[in-house]
Amino acid sequence: MRLFAVGLPAILERLKLLERATSSVVYNLAPGCPFDPHRREREPNLRTRARGLQGHMITAPLQHLSLVAAVHPDTWVAPKVHGVGIVVDERIGLFPGPPTPDGQPTAWLCRDSDLVMAFCQLWWETQQQAVPIREAPGVLPLTERQLQVAALLSRGAKDATIARRLRVSTRTVTSDIGRLLDAFGVATRWEGGLVMGRACPPALAG
């Protein structure tokens, strides 16, 4: 085991390197999938799909599954996901480690073949219970602009500010926020803020 990265932004940034090193298959178990308002996963996601790599992320039901579906369309959803990590090419694992003294998450690379294959077996077993995210109950399709609205909301932007940044009318922003609330399964802006707070950790919002 060796240290891969410390802190969510650094982990996401270094995942681009891991994606480039993947040649055939990636298995990802993520019981909770955060929403990154800066969309740092966009480039490696697009490249992964363009390269036709096998495998996908499996996550558990979340209140922000519609956000996950828009950002990670190849995701599958299982009733429960035990374990967390990524294995590439059935030979290299990336697993969470203990947090730093100041609470920062850490990620560690693993080349132990027994541990890597045990994770692969867990992924295969979880996949048997999973369905494509677009088929999961309550998931609504979101547009690219609605993702941008969600990103700005997660940083505390007001409707007028969002409209100005995206060069659309405030009525359009209000409509997009309504769509997001429907996607979250909540009725009020306040409830939507709670969902966004859970979906987007403070470390990713800055």
PDB file of N, CA, C and O in Angstrom, residues 64-142:
ATOM      1  N   HIS A  64     -29.921  12.257  -4.051  1.00  0.00           N
ATOM      2  CA  HIS A  64     -29.501  13.022  -5.223  1.00  0.00           C
ATOM      3  C   HIS A  64     -29.089  12.116  -6.381  1.00  0.00           C
ATOM      4  O   HIS A  64     -28.206  12.450  -7.162  1.00  0.00           O
ATOM      5  N   LEU A  65     -29.780  10.979  -6.540  1.00  0.00           N
ATOM      6  CA  LEU A  65     -29.452  10.048  -7.624  1.00  0.00           C
ATOM      7  C   LEU A  65     -29.567  10.692  -9.003  1.00  0.00           C
ATOM      8  O   LEU A  65     -28.839  10.321  -9.925  1.00  0.00           O
ATOM      9  N   SER A  66     -30.487  11.644  -9.161  1.00  0.00           N
ATOM     10  CA  SER A  66     -30.621  12.295 -10.466  1.00  0.00           C
ATOM     11  C   SER A  66     -29.354  13.071 -10.827  1.00  0.00           C
ATOM     12  O   SER A  66     -28.960  13.127 -11.996  1.00  0.00           O
ATOM     13  N   LEU A  67     -28.709  13.684  -9.827  1.00  0.00           N
ATOM     14  CA  LEU A  67     -27.422  14.349 -10.078  1.00  0.00           C
ATOM     15  C   LEU A  67     -26.368  13.329 -10.474  1.00  0.00           C
ATOM     16  O   LEU A  67     -25.595  13.547 -11.408  1.00  0.00           O
ATOM     17  N   VAL A  68     -26.332  12.207  -9.757  1.00  0.00           N
ATOM     18  CA  VAL A  68     -25.368  11.155 -10.067  1.00  0.00           C
ATOM     19  C   VAL A  68     -25.589  10.655 -11.494  1.00  0.00           C
ATOM     20  O   VAL A  68     -24.642  10.466 -12.261  1.00  0.00           O
ATOM     21  N   ALA A  69     -26.862  10.459 -11.872  1.00  0.00           N
ATOM     22  CA  ALA A  69     -27.178   9.951 -13.207  1.00  0.00           C
ATOM     23  C   ALA A  69     -26.723  10.912 -14.291  1.00  0.00           C
ATOM     24  O   ALA A  69     -26.256  10.489 -15.365  1.00  0.00           O
ATOM     25  N   ALA A  70     -26.849  12.213 -14.042  1.00  0.00           N
ATOM     26  CA  ALA A  70     -26.449  13.208 -15.037  1.00  0.00           C
ATOM     27  C   ALA A  70     -24.934  13.285 -15.191  1.00  0.00           C
ATOM     28  O   ALA A  70     -24.412  13.478 -16.288  1.00  0.00           O
ATOM     29  N   VAL A  71     -24.228  13.119 -14.084  1.00  0.00           N
ATOM     30  CA  VAL A  71     -22.764  13.238 -14.116  1.00  0.00           C
ATOM     31  C   VAL A  71     -22.101  11.903 -14.443  1.00  0.00           C
ATOM     32  O   VAL A  71     -21.083  11.854 -15.133  1.00  0.00           O
ATOM     33  N   HIS A  72     -22.683  10.809 -13.940  1.00  0.00           N
ATOM     34  CA  HIS A  72     -22.122   9.471 -14.143  1.00  0.00           C
ATOM     35  C   HIS A  72     -23.194   8.569 -14.778  1.00  0.00           C
ATOM     36  O   HIS A  72     -23.774   7.708 -14.112  1.00  0.00           O
ATOM     37  N   PRO A  73     -23.496   8.747 -16.059  1.00  0.00           N
ATOM     38  CA  PRO A  73     -24.613   8.014 -16.668  1.00  0.00           C
ATOM     39  C   PRO A  73     -24.422   6.503 -16.749  1.00  0.00           C
ATOM     40  O   PRO A  73     -25.390   5.772 -16.951  1.00  0.00           O
ATOM     41  N   ASP A  74     -23.194   6.018 -16.592  1.00  0.00           N
ATOM     42  CA  ASP A  74     -22.950   4.578 -16.665  1.00  0.00           C
ATOM     43  C   ASP A  74     -23.087   3.888 -15.305  1.00  0.00           C
ATOM     44  O   ASP A  74     -22.843   2.688 -15.186  1.00  0.00           O
ATOM     45  N   THR A  75     -23.466   4.645 -14.285  1.00  0.00           N
ATOM     46  CA  THR A  75     -23.601   4.094 -12.939  1.00  0.00           C
ATOM     47  C   THR A  75     -24.751   3.093 -12.855  1.00  0.00           C
ATOM     48  O   THR A  75     -25.746   3.202 -13.571  1.00  0.00           O
ATOM     49  N   TRP A  76     -24.594   2.106 -11.976  1.00  0.00           N
ATOM     50  CA  TRP A  76     -25.668   1.189 -11.619  1.00  0.00           C
ATOM     51  C   TRP A  76     -26.006   1.413 -10.147  1.00  0.00           C
ATOM     52  O   TRP A  76     -25.178   1.931  -9.384  1.00  0.00           O
ATOM     53  N   VAL A  77     -27.218   1.020  -9.750  1.00  0.00           N
ATOM     54  CA  VAL A  77     -27.684   1.208  -8.376  1.00  0.00           C
ATOM     55  C   VAL A  77     -28.066  -0.139  -7.788  1.00  0.00           C
ATOM     56  O   VAL A  77     -28.838  -0.888  -8.403  1.00  0.00           O
ATOM     57  N   ALA A  78     -27.513  -0.447  -6.617  1.00  0.00           N
ATOM     58  CA  ALA A  78     -27.828  -1.682  -5.899  1.00  0.00           C
ATOM     59  C   ALA A  78     -28.529  -1.327  -4.593  1.00  0.00           C
ATOM     60  O   ALA A  78     -28.319  -0.231  -4.053  1.00  0.00           O
ATOM     61  N   PRO A  79     -29.366  -2.222  -4.075  1.00  0.00           N
ATOM     62  CA  PRO A  79     -30.058  -1.916  -2.811  1.00  0.00           C
ATOM     63  C   PRO A  79     -29.099  -1.552  -1.683  1.00  0.00           C
ATOM     64  O   PRO A  79     -29.371  -0.654  -0.891  1.00  0.00           O
ATOM     65  N   LYS A  80     -27.979  -2.249  -1.614  1.00  0.00           N
ATOM     66  CA  LYS A  80     -26.943  -1.956  -0.626  1.00  0.00           C
ATOM     67  C   LYS A  80     -25.583  -2.146  -1.283  1.00  0.00           C
ATOM     68  O   LYS A  80     -25.410  -3.032  -2.121  1.00  0.00           O
ATOM     69  N   VAL A  81     -24.648  -1.314  -0.906  1.00  0.00           N
ATOM     70  CA  VAL A  81     -23.277  -1.440  -1.399  1.00  0.00           C
ATOM     71  C   VAL A  81     -22.363  -1.578  -0.193  1.00  0.00           C
ATOM     72  O   VAL A  81     -22.260  -0.652   0.620  1.00  0.00           O
ATOM     73  N   HIS A  82     -21.732  -2.720  -0.072  1.00  0.00           N
ATOM     74  CA  HIS A  82     -20.782  -2.966   1.013  1.00  0.00           C
ATOM     75  C   HIS A  82     -19.374  -2.820   0.447  1.00  0.00           C
ATOM     76  O   HIS A  82     -19.026  -3.436  -0.552  1.00  0.00           O
ATOM     77  N   GLY A  83     -18.586  -2.009   1.109  1.00  0.00           N
ATOM     78  CA  GLY A  83     -17.230  -1.791   0.628  1.00  0.00           C
ATOM     79  C   GLY A  83     -17.170  -0.564  -0.248  1.00  0.00           C
ATOM     80  O   GLY A  83     -18.169  -0.120  -0.831  1.00  0.00           O
ATOM     81  N   VAL A  84     -15.984   0.017  -0.331  1.00  0.00           N
ATOM     82  CA  VAL A  84     -15.773   1.201  -1.166  1.00  0.00           C
ATOM     83  C   VAL A  84     -14.366   1.125  -1.744  1.00  0.00           C
ATOM     84  O   VAL A  84     -13.416   0.721  -1.063  1.00  0.00           O
ATOM     85  N   GLY A  85     -14.239   1.479  -2.996  1.00  0.00           N
ATOM     86  CA  GLY A  85     -12.935   1.460  -3.638  1.00  0.00           C
ATOM     87  C   GLY A  85     -13.062   1.328  -5.141  1.00  0.00           C
ATOM     88  O   GLY A  85     -14.160   1.242  -5.696  1.00  0.00           O
ATOM     89  N   ILE A  86     -11.916   1.327  -5.797  1.00  0.00           N
ATOM     90  CA  ILE A  86     -11.826   1.192  -7.251  1.00  0.00           C
ATOM     91  C   ILE A  86     -10.723   0.193  -7.556  1.00  0.00           C
ATOM     92  O   ILE A  86      -9.651   0.228  -6.940  1.00  0.00           O
ATOM     93  N   VAL A  87     -10.984  -0.700  -8.502  1.00  0.00           N
ATOM     94  CA  VAL A  87      -9.951  -1.606  -9.002  1.00  0.00           C
ATOM     95  C   VAL A  87      -9.870  -1.446 -10.509  1.00  0.00           C
ATOM     96  O   VAL A  87     -10.896  -1.430 -11.198  1.00  0.00           O
ATOM     97  N   VAL A  88      -8.663  -1.284 -11.027  1.00  0.00           N
ATOM     98  CA  VAL A  88      -8.469  -1.157 -12.469  1.00  0.00           C
ATOM     99  C   VAL A  88      -7.696  -2.360 -12.989  1.00  0.00           C
ATOM    100  O   VAL A  88      -6.727  -2.818 -12.376  1.00  0.00           O
ATOM    101  N   ASP A  89      -8.194  -2.880 -14.113  1.00  0.00           N
ATOM    102  CA  ASP A  89      -7.557  -3.994 -14.814  1.00  0.00           C
ATOM    103  C   ASP A  89      -7.346  -5.221 -13.928  1.00  0.00           C
ATOM    104  O   ASP A  89      -6.452  -6.036 -14.185  1.00  0.00           O
ATOM    105  N   GLU A  90      -8.152  -5.313 -12.861  1.00  0.00           N
ATOM    106  CA  GLU A  90      -8.085  -6.450 -11.936  1.00  0.00           C
ATOM    107  C   GLU A  90      -6.681  -6.658 -11.365  1.00  0.00           C
ATOM    108  O   GLU A  90      -6.291  -7.762 -11.007  1.00  0.00           O
ATOM    109  N   ARG A  91      -5.934  -5.548 -11.217  1.00  0.00           N
ATOM    110  CA  ARG A  91      -4.569  -5.671 -10.699  1.00  0.00           C
ATOM    111  C   ARG A  91      -4.167  -4.555  -9.737  1.00  0.00           C
ATOM    112  O   ARG A  91      -3.266  -4.737  -8.920  1.00  0.00           O
ATOM    113  N   ILE A  92      -4.817  -3.390  -9.812  1.00  0.00           N
ATOM    114  CA  ILE A  92      -4.464  -2.269  -8.935  1.00  0.00           C
ATOM    115  C   ILE A  92      -5.731  -1.771  -8.242  1.00  0.00           C
ATOM    116  O   ILE A  92      -6.750  -1.525  -8.899  1.00  0.00           O
ATOM    117  N   GLY A  93      -5.676  -1.633  -6.924  1.00  0.00           N
ATOM    118  CA  GLY A  93      -6.807  -1.131  -6.170  1.00  0.00           C
ATOM    119  C   GLY A  93      -6.547   0.258  -5.616  1.00  0.00           C
ATOM    120  O   GLY A  93      -5.394   0.631  -5.364  1.00  0.00           O
ATOM    121  N   LEU A  94      -7.603   1.020  -5.458  1.00  0.00           N
ATOM    122  CA  LEU A  94      -7.540   2.323  -4.803  1.00  0.00           C
ATOM    123  C   LEU A  94      -8.594   2.316  -3.708  1.00  0.00           C
ATOM    124  O   LEU A  94      -9.789   2.218  -3.990  1.00  0.00           O
ATOM    125  N   PHE A  95      -8.134   2.407  -2.449  1.00  0.00           N
ATOM    126  CA  PHE A  95      -9.041   2.255  -1.318  1.00  0.00           C
ATOM    127  C   PHE A  95      -8.878   3.414  -0.338  1.00  0.00           C
ATOM    128  O   PHE A  95      -7.785   3.992  -0.228  1.00  0.00           O
ATOM    129  N   PRO A  96      -9.959   3.760   0.382  1.00  0.00           N
ATOM    130  CA  PRO A  96      -9.840   4.826   1.388  1.00  0.00           C
ATOM    131  C   PRO A  96      -9.023   4.351   2.578  1.00  0.00           C
ATOM    132  O   PRO A  96      -9.054   3.174   2.944  1.00  0.00           O
ATOM    133  N   GLY A  97      -8.284   5.278   3.142  1.00  0.00           N
ATOM    134  CA  GLY A  97      -7.508   4.986   4.340  1.00  0.00           C
ATOM    135  C   GLY A  97      -7.996   5.836   5.499  1.00  0.00           C
ATOM    136  O   GLY A  97      -9.007   6.531   5.384  1.00  0.00           O
ATOM    137  N   PRO A  98      -7.310   5.796   6.613  1.00  0.00           N
ATOM    138  CA  PRO A  98      -7.717   6.617   7.764  1.00  0.00           C
ATOM    139  C   PRO A  98      -7.555   8.099   7.450  1.00  0.00           C
ATOM    140  O   PRO A  98      -6.666   8.492   6.688  1.00  0.00           O
ATOM    141  N   PRO A  99      -8.427   8.935   8.000  1.00  0.00           N
ATOM    142  CA  PRO A  99      -8.297  10.379   7.764  1.00  0.00           C
ATOM    143  C   PRO A  99      -7.052  10.935   8.437  1.00  0.00           C
ATOM    144  O   PRO A  99      -6.502  10.342   9.367  1.00  0.00           O
ATOM    145  N   THR A 100      -6.628  12.079   7.958  1.00  0.00           N
ATOM    146  CA  THR A 100      -5.501  12.775   8.576  1.00  0.00           C
ATOM    147  C   THR A 100      -5.947  13.358   9.913  1.00  0.00           C
ATOM    148  O   THR A 100      -7.149  13.414  10.208  1.00  0.00           O
ATOM    149  N   PRO A 101      -5.017  13.794  10.752  1.00  0.00           N
ATOM    150  CA  PRO A 101      -5.407  14.372  12.050  1.00  0.00           C
ATOM    151  C   PRO A 101      -6.386  15.543  11.940  1.00  0.00           C
ATOM    152  O   PRO A 101      -7.189  15.770  12.846  1.00  0.00           O
ATOM    153  N   ASP A 102      -6.346  16.276  10.812  1.00  0.00           N
ATOM    154  CA  ASP A 102      -7.291  17.383  10.644  1.00  0.00           C
ATOM    155  C   ASP A 102      -8.549  16.978   9.888  1.00  0.00           C
ATOM    156  O   ASP A 102      -9.338  17.819   9.470  1.00  0.00           O
ATOM    157  N   GLY A 103      -8.756  15.654   9.702  1.00  0.00           N
ATOM    158  CA  GLY A 103     -10.005  15.160   9.136  1.00  0.00           C
ATOM    159  C   GLY A 103     -10.050  15.011   7.637  1.00  0.00           C
ATOM    160  O   GLY A 103     -11.106  14.717   7.074  1.00  0.00           O
ATOM    161  N   GLN A 104      -8.931  15.185   6.952  1.00  0.00           N
ATOM    162  CA  GLN A 104      -8.910  15.048   5.495  1.00  0.00           C
ATOM    163  C   GLN A 104      -8.939  13.569   5.102  1.00  0.00           C
ATOM    164  O   GLN A 104      -8.215  12.756   5.693  1.00  0.00           O
ATOM    165  N   PRO A 105      -9.748  13.192   4.091  1.00  0.00           N
ATOM    166  CA  PRO A 105      -9.756  11.796   3.647  1.00  0.00           C
ATOM    167  C   PRO A 105      -8.461  11.453   2.916  1.00  0.00           C
ATOM    168  O   PRO A 105      -7.806  12.325   2.342  1.00  0.00           O
ATOM    169  N   THR A 106      -8.086  10.193   2.966  1.00  0.00           N
ATOM    170  CA  THR A 106      -6.896   9.732   2.248  1.00  0.00           C
ATOM    171  C   THR A 106      -7.277   8.563   1.338  1.00  0.00           C
ATOM    172  O   THR A 106      -8.242   7.851   1.583  1.00  0.00           O
ATOM    173  N   ALA A 107      -6.512   8.398   0.277  1.00  0.00           N
ATOM    174  CA  ALA A 107      -6.697   7.271  -0.637  1.00  0.00           C
ATOM    175  C   ALA A 107      -5.355   6.581  -0.833  1.00  0.00           C
ATOM    176  O   ALA A 107      -4.307   7.242  -0.922  1.00  0.00           O
ATOM    177  N   TRP A 108      -5.393   5.241  -0.902  1.00  0.00           N
ATOM    178  CA  TRP A 108      -4.170   4.445  -0.949  1.00  0.00           C
ATOM    179  C   TRP A 108      -4.217   3.456  -2.113  1.00  0.00           C
ATOM    180  O   TRP A 108      -5.242   2.825  -2.361  1.00  0.00           O
ATOM    181  N   LEU A 109      -3.095   3.340  -2.809  1.00  0.00           N
ATOM    182  CA  LEU A 109      -2.960   2.364  -3.884  1.00  0.00           C
ATOM    183  C   LEU A 109      -2.560   1.010  -3.313  1.00  0.00           C
ATOM    184  O   LEU A 109      -1.723   0.934  -2.413  1.00  0.00           O
ATOM    185  N   CYS A 110      -3.149  -0.050  -3.857  1.00  0.00           N
ATOM    186  CA  CYS A 110      -2.882  -1.404  -3.379  1.00  0.00           C
ATOM    187  C   CYS A 110      -2.591  -2.311  -4.570  1.00  0.00           C
ATOM    188  O   CYS A 110      -3.339  -2.316  -5.551  1.00  0.00           O
ATOM    189  N   ARG A 111      -1.522  -3.109  -4.464  1.00  0.00           N
ATOM    190  CA  ARG A 111      -1.192  -4.081  -5.499  1.00  0.00           C
ATOM    191  C   ARG A 111      -1.221  -5.507  -4.966  1.00  0.00           C
ATOM    192  O   ARG A 111      -0.747  -6.428  -5.628  1.00  0.00           O
ATOM    193  N   ASP A 112      -1.793  -5.701  -3.769  1.00  0.00           N
ATOM    194  CA  ASP A 112      -1.917  -7.039  -3.206  1.00  0.00           C
ATOM    195  C   ASP A 112      -2.975  -7.808  -4.000  1.00  0.00           C
ATOM    196  O   ASP A 112      -4.154  -7.453  -3.992  1.00  0.00           O
ATOM    197  N   SER A 113      -2.583  -8.858  -4.693  1.00  0.00           N
ATOM    198  CA  SER A 113      -3.492  -9.558  -5.603  1.00  0.00           C
ATOM    199  C   SER A 113      -4.679 -10.180  -4.875  1.00  0.00           C
ATOM    200  O   SER A 113      -5.800 -10.193  -5.405  1.00  0.00           O
ATOM    201  N   ASP A 114      -4.477 -10.694  -3.668  1.00  0.00           N
ATOM    202  CA  ASP A 114      -5.584 -11.302  -2.929  1.00  0.00           C
ATOM    203  C   ASP A 114      -6.645 -10.262  -2.571  1.00  0.00           C
ATOM    204  O   ASP A 114      -7.850 -10.505  -2.726  1.00  0.00           O
ATOM    205  N   LEU A 115      -6.208  -9.107  -2.089  1.00  0.00           N
ATOM    206  CA  LEU A 115      -7.147  -8.055  -1.714  1.00  0.00           C
ATOM    207  C   LEU A 115      -7.863  -7.509  -2.950  1.00  0.00           C
ATOM    208  O   LEU A 115      -9.081  -7.276  -2.934  1.00  0.00           O
ATOM    209  N   VAL A 116      -7.115  -7.314  -4.019  1.00  0.00           N
ATOM    210  CA  VAL A 116      -7.706  -6.799  -5.255  1.00  0.00           C
ATOM    211  C   VAL A 116      -8.769  -7.762  -5.787  1.00  0.00           C
ATOM    212  O   VAL A 116      -9.870  -7.351  -6.175  1.00  0.00           O
ATOM    213  N   MET A 117      -8.473  -9.056  -5.814  1.00  0.00           N
ATOM    214  CA  MET A 117      -9.430 -10.019  -6.339  1.00  0.00           C
ATOM    215  C   MET A 117     -10.634 -10.186  -5.399  1.00  0.00           C
ATOM    216  O   MET A 117     -11.751 -10.440  -5.861  1.00  0.00           O
ATOM    217  N   ALA A 118     -10.428 -10.034  -4.099  1.00  0.00           N
ATOM    218  CA  ALA A 118     -11.562 -10.074  -3.164  1.00  0.00           C
ATOM    219  C   ALA A 118     -12.514  -8.912  -3.448  1.00  0.00           C
ATOM    220  O   ALA A 118     -13.743  -9.075  -3.402  1.00  0.00           O
ATOM    221  N   PHE A 119     -11.962  -7.752  -3.758  1.00  0.00           N
ATOM    222  CA  PHE A 119     -12.794  -6.603  -4.108  1.00  0.00           C
ATOM    223  C   PHE A 119     -13.541  -6.868  -5.414  1.00  0.00           C
ATOM    224  O   PHE A 119     -14.737  -6.553  -5.534  1.00  0.00           O
ATOM    225  N   CYS A 120     -12.860  -7.433  -6.410  1.00  0.00           N
ATOM    226  CA  CYS A 120     -13.515  -7.754  -7.678  1.00  0.00           C
ATOM    227  C   CYS A 120     -14.689  -8.701  -7.459  1.00  0.00           C
ATOM    228  O   CYS A 120     -15.756  -8.526  -8.051  1.00  0.00           O
ATOM    229  N   GLN A 121     -14.498  -9.705  -6.596  1.00  0.00           N
ATOM    230  CA  GLN A 121     -15.569 -10.651  -6.301  1.00  0.00           C
ATOM    231  C   GLN A 121     -16.753  -9.941  -5.658  1.00  0.00           C
ATOM    232  O   GLN A 121     -17.912 -10.207  -5.998  1.00  0.00           O
ATOM    233  N   LEU A 122     -16.468  -9.008  -4.754  1.00  0.00           N
ATOM    234  CA  LEU A 122     -17.530  -8.245  -4.115  1.00  0.00           C
ATOM    235  C   LEU A 122     -18.276  -7.408  -5.150  1.00  0.00           C
ATOM    236  O   LEU A 122     -19.514  -7.320  -5.124  1.00  0.00           O
ATOM    237  N   TRP A 123     -17.546  -6.814  -6.084  1.00  0.00           N
ATOM    238  CA  TRP A 123     -18.178  -6.011  -7.140  1.00  0.00           C
ATOM    239  C   TRP A 123     -19.077  -6.880  -8.009  1.00  0.00           C
ATOM    240  O   TRP A 123     -20.211  -6.511  -8.317  1.00  0.00           O
ATOM    241  N   TRP A 124     -18.597  -8.061  -8.406  1.00  0.00           N
ATOM    242  CA  TRP A 124     -19.402  -8.953  -9.243  1.00  0.00           C
ATOM    243  C   TRP A 124     -20.681  -9.371  -8.518  1.00  0.00           C
ATOM    244  O   TRP A 124     -21.750  -9.432  -9.130  1.00  0.00           O
ATOM    245  N   GLU A 125     -20.573  -9.681  -7.231  1.00  0.00           N
ATOM    246  CA  GLU A 125     -21.752 -10.085  -6.456  1.00  0.00           C
ATOM    247  C   GLU A 125     -22.745  -8.927  -6.318  1.00  0.00           C
ATOM    248  O   GLU A 125     -23.966  -9.119  -6.408  1.00  0.00           O
ATOM    249  N   THR A 126     -22.221  -7.707  -6.114  1.00  0.00           N
ATOM    250  CA  THR A 126     -23.095  -6.537  -5.991  1.00  0.00           C
ATOM    251  C   THR A 126     -23.798  -6.246  -7.309  1.00  0.00           C
ATOM    252  O   THR A 126     -24.977  -5.869  -7.332  1.00  0.00           O
ATOM    253  N   GLN A 127     -23.103  -6.437  -8.413  1.00  0.00           N
ATOM    254  CA  GLN A 127     -23.690  -6.170  -9.719  1.00  0.00           C
ATOM    255  C   GLN A 127     -24.927  -7.043  -9.984  1.00  0.00           C
ATOM    256  O   GLN A 127     -25.856  -6.615 -10.663  1.00  0.00           O
ATOM    257  N   GLN A 128     -24.945  -8.225  -9.430  1.00  0.00           N
ATOM    258  CA  GLN A 128     -26.082  -9.119  -9.630  1.00  0.00           C
ATOM    259  C   GLN A 128     -27.376  -8.538  -9.075  1.00  0.00           C
ATOM    260  O   GLN A 128     -28.473  -8.914  -9.519  1.00  0.00           O
ATOM    261  N   GLN A 129     -27.257  -7.627  -8.117  1.00  0.00           N
ATOM    262  CA  GLN A 129     -28.431  -7.021  -7.488  1.00  0.00           C
ATOM    263  C   GLN A 129     -28.705  -5.611  -8.021  1.00  0.00           C
ATOM    264  O   GLN A 129     -29.643  -4.956  -7.564  1.00  0.00           O
ATOM    265  N   ALA A 130     -27.911  -5.152  -8.974  1.00  0.00           N
ATOM    266  CA  ALA A 130     -27.958  -3.752  -9.401  1.00  0.00           C
ATOM    267  C   ALA A 130     -28.724  -3.570 -10.712  1.00  0.00           C
ATOM    268  O   ALA A 130     -28.899  -4.506 -11.490  1.00  0.00           O
ATOM    269  N   VAL A 131     -29.175  -2.318 -10.934  1.00  0.00           N
ATOM    270  CA  VAL A 131     -29.834  -1.944 -12.186  1.00  0.00           C
ATOM    271  C   VAL A 131     -29.188  -0.658 -12.699  1.00  0.00           C
ATOM    272  O   VAL A 131     -28.633   0.129 -11.915  1.00  0.00           O
ATOM    273  N   PRO A 132     -29.242  -0.407 -14.012  1.00  0.00           N
ATOM    274  CA  PRO A 132     -28.729   0.868 -14.534  1.00  0.00           C
ATOM    275  C   PRO A 132     -29.421   2.048 -13.865  1.00  0.00           C
ATOM    276  O   PRO A 132     -30.623   2.006 -13.581  1.00  0.00           O
ATOM    277  N   ILE A 133     -28.674   3.102 -13.599  1.00  0.00           N
ATOM    278  CA  ILE A 133     -29.199   4.215 -12.810  1.00  0.00           C
ATOM    279  C   ILE A 133     -30.408   4.862 -13.459  1.00  0.00           C
ATOM    280  O   ILE A 133     -31.318   5.327 -12.784  1.00  0.00           O
ATOM    281  N   ARG A 134     -30.458   4.875 -14.778  1.00  0.00           N
ATOM    282  CA  ARG A 134     -31.601   5.492 -15.460  1.00  0.00           C
ATOM    283  C   ARG A 134     -32.895   4.708 -15.219  1.00  0.00           C
ATOM    284  O   ARG A 134     -33.981   5.222 -15.441  1.00  0.00           O
ATOM    285  N   GLU A 135     -32.771   3.457 -14.776  1.00  0.00           N
ATOM    286  CA  GLU A 135     -33.949   2.646 -14.483  1.00  0.00           C
ATOM    287  C   GLU A 135     -34.314   2.668 -12.999  1.00  0.00           C
ATOM    288  O   GLU A 135     -35.312   2.063 -12.601  1.00  0.00           O
ATOM    289  N   ALA A 136     -33.533   3.373 -12.197  1.00  0.00           N
ATOM    290  CA  ALA A 136     -33.800   3.429 -10.760  1.00  0.00           C
ATOM    291  C   ALA A 136     -35.028   4.300 -10.496  1.00  0.00           C
ATOM    292  O   ALA A 136     -35.231   5.325 -11.160  1.00  0.00           O
ATOM    293  N   PRO A 137     -35.870   3.915  -9.550  1.00  0.00           N
ATOM    294  CA  PRO A 137     -37.078   4.694  -9.257  1.00  0.00           C
ATOM    295  C   PRO A 137     -36.747   6.140  -8.875  1.00  0.00           C
ATOM    296  O   PRO A 137     -35.833   6.393  -8.096  1.00  0.00           O
ATOM    297  N   GLY A 138     -37.521   7.068  -9.443  1.00  0.00           N
ATOM    298  CA  GLY A 138     -37.398   8.477  -9.068  1.00  0.00           C
ATOM    299  C   GLY A 138     -36.314   9.257  -9.766  1.00  0.00           C
ATOM    300  O   GLY A 138     -36.199  10.470  -9.569  1.00  0.00           O
ATOM    301  N   VAL A 139     -35.494   8.623 -10.602  1.00  0.00           N
ATOM    302  CA  VAL A 139     -34.417   9.338 -11.281  1.00  0.00           C
ATOM    303  C   VAL A 139     -34.988  10.124 -12.460  1.00  0.00           C
ATOM    304  O   VAL A 139     -35.667   9.565 -13.328  1.00  0.00           O
ATOM    305  N   LEU A 140     -34.741  11.440 -12.482  1.00  0.00           N
ATOM    306  CA  LEU A 140     -35.204  12.306 -13.559  1.00  0.00           C
ATOM    307  C   LEU A 140     -34.009  12.799 -14.363  1.00  0.00           C
ATOM    308  O   LEU A 140     -32.970  13.136 -13.792  1.00  0.00           O
ATOM    309  N   PRO A 141     -34.127  12.859 -15.684  1.00  0.00           N
ATOM    310  CA  PRO A 141     -33.020  13.388 -16.495  1.00  0.00           C
ATOM    311  C   PRO A 141     -32.835  14.883 -16.252  1.00  0.00           C
ATOM    312  O   PRO A 141     -33.819  15.628 -16.144  1.00  0.00           O
ATOM    313  N   LEU A 142     -31.587  15.309 -16.155  1.00  0.00           N
ATOM    314  CA  LEU A 142     -31.256  16.720 -15.954  1.00  0.00           C
ATOM    315  C   LEU A 142     -30.395  17.200 -17.111  1.00  0.00           C
ATOM    316  O   LEU A 142     -29.577  16.457 -17.649  1.00  0.00           O
TER     317      LEU A 142
END
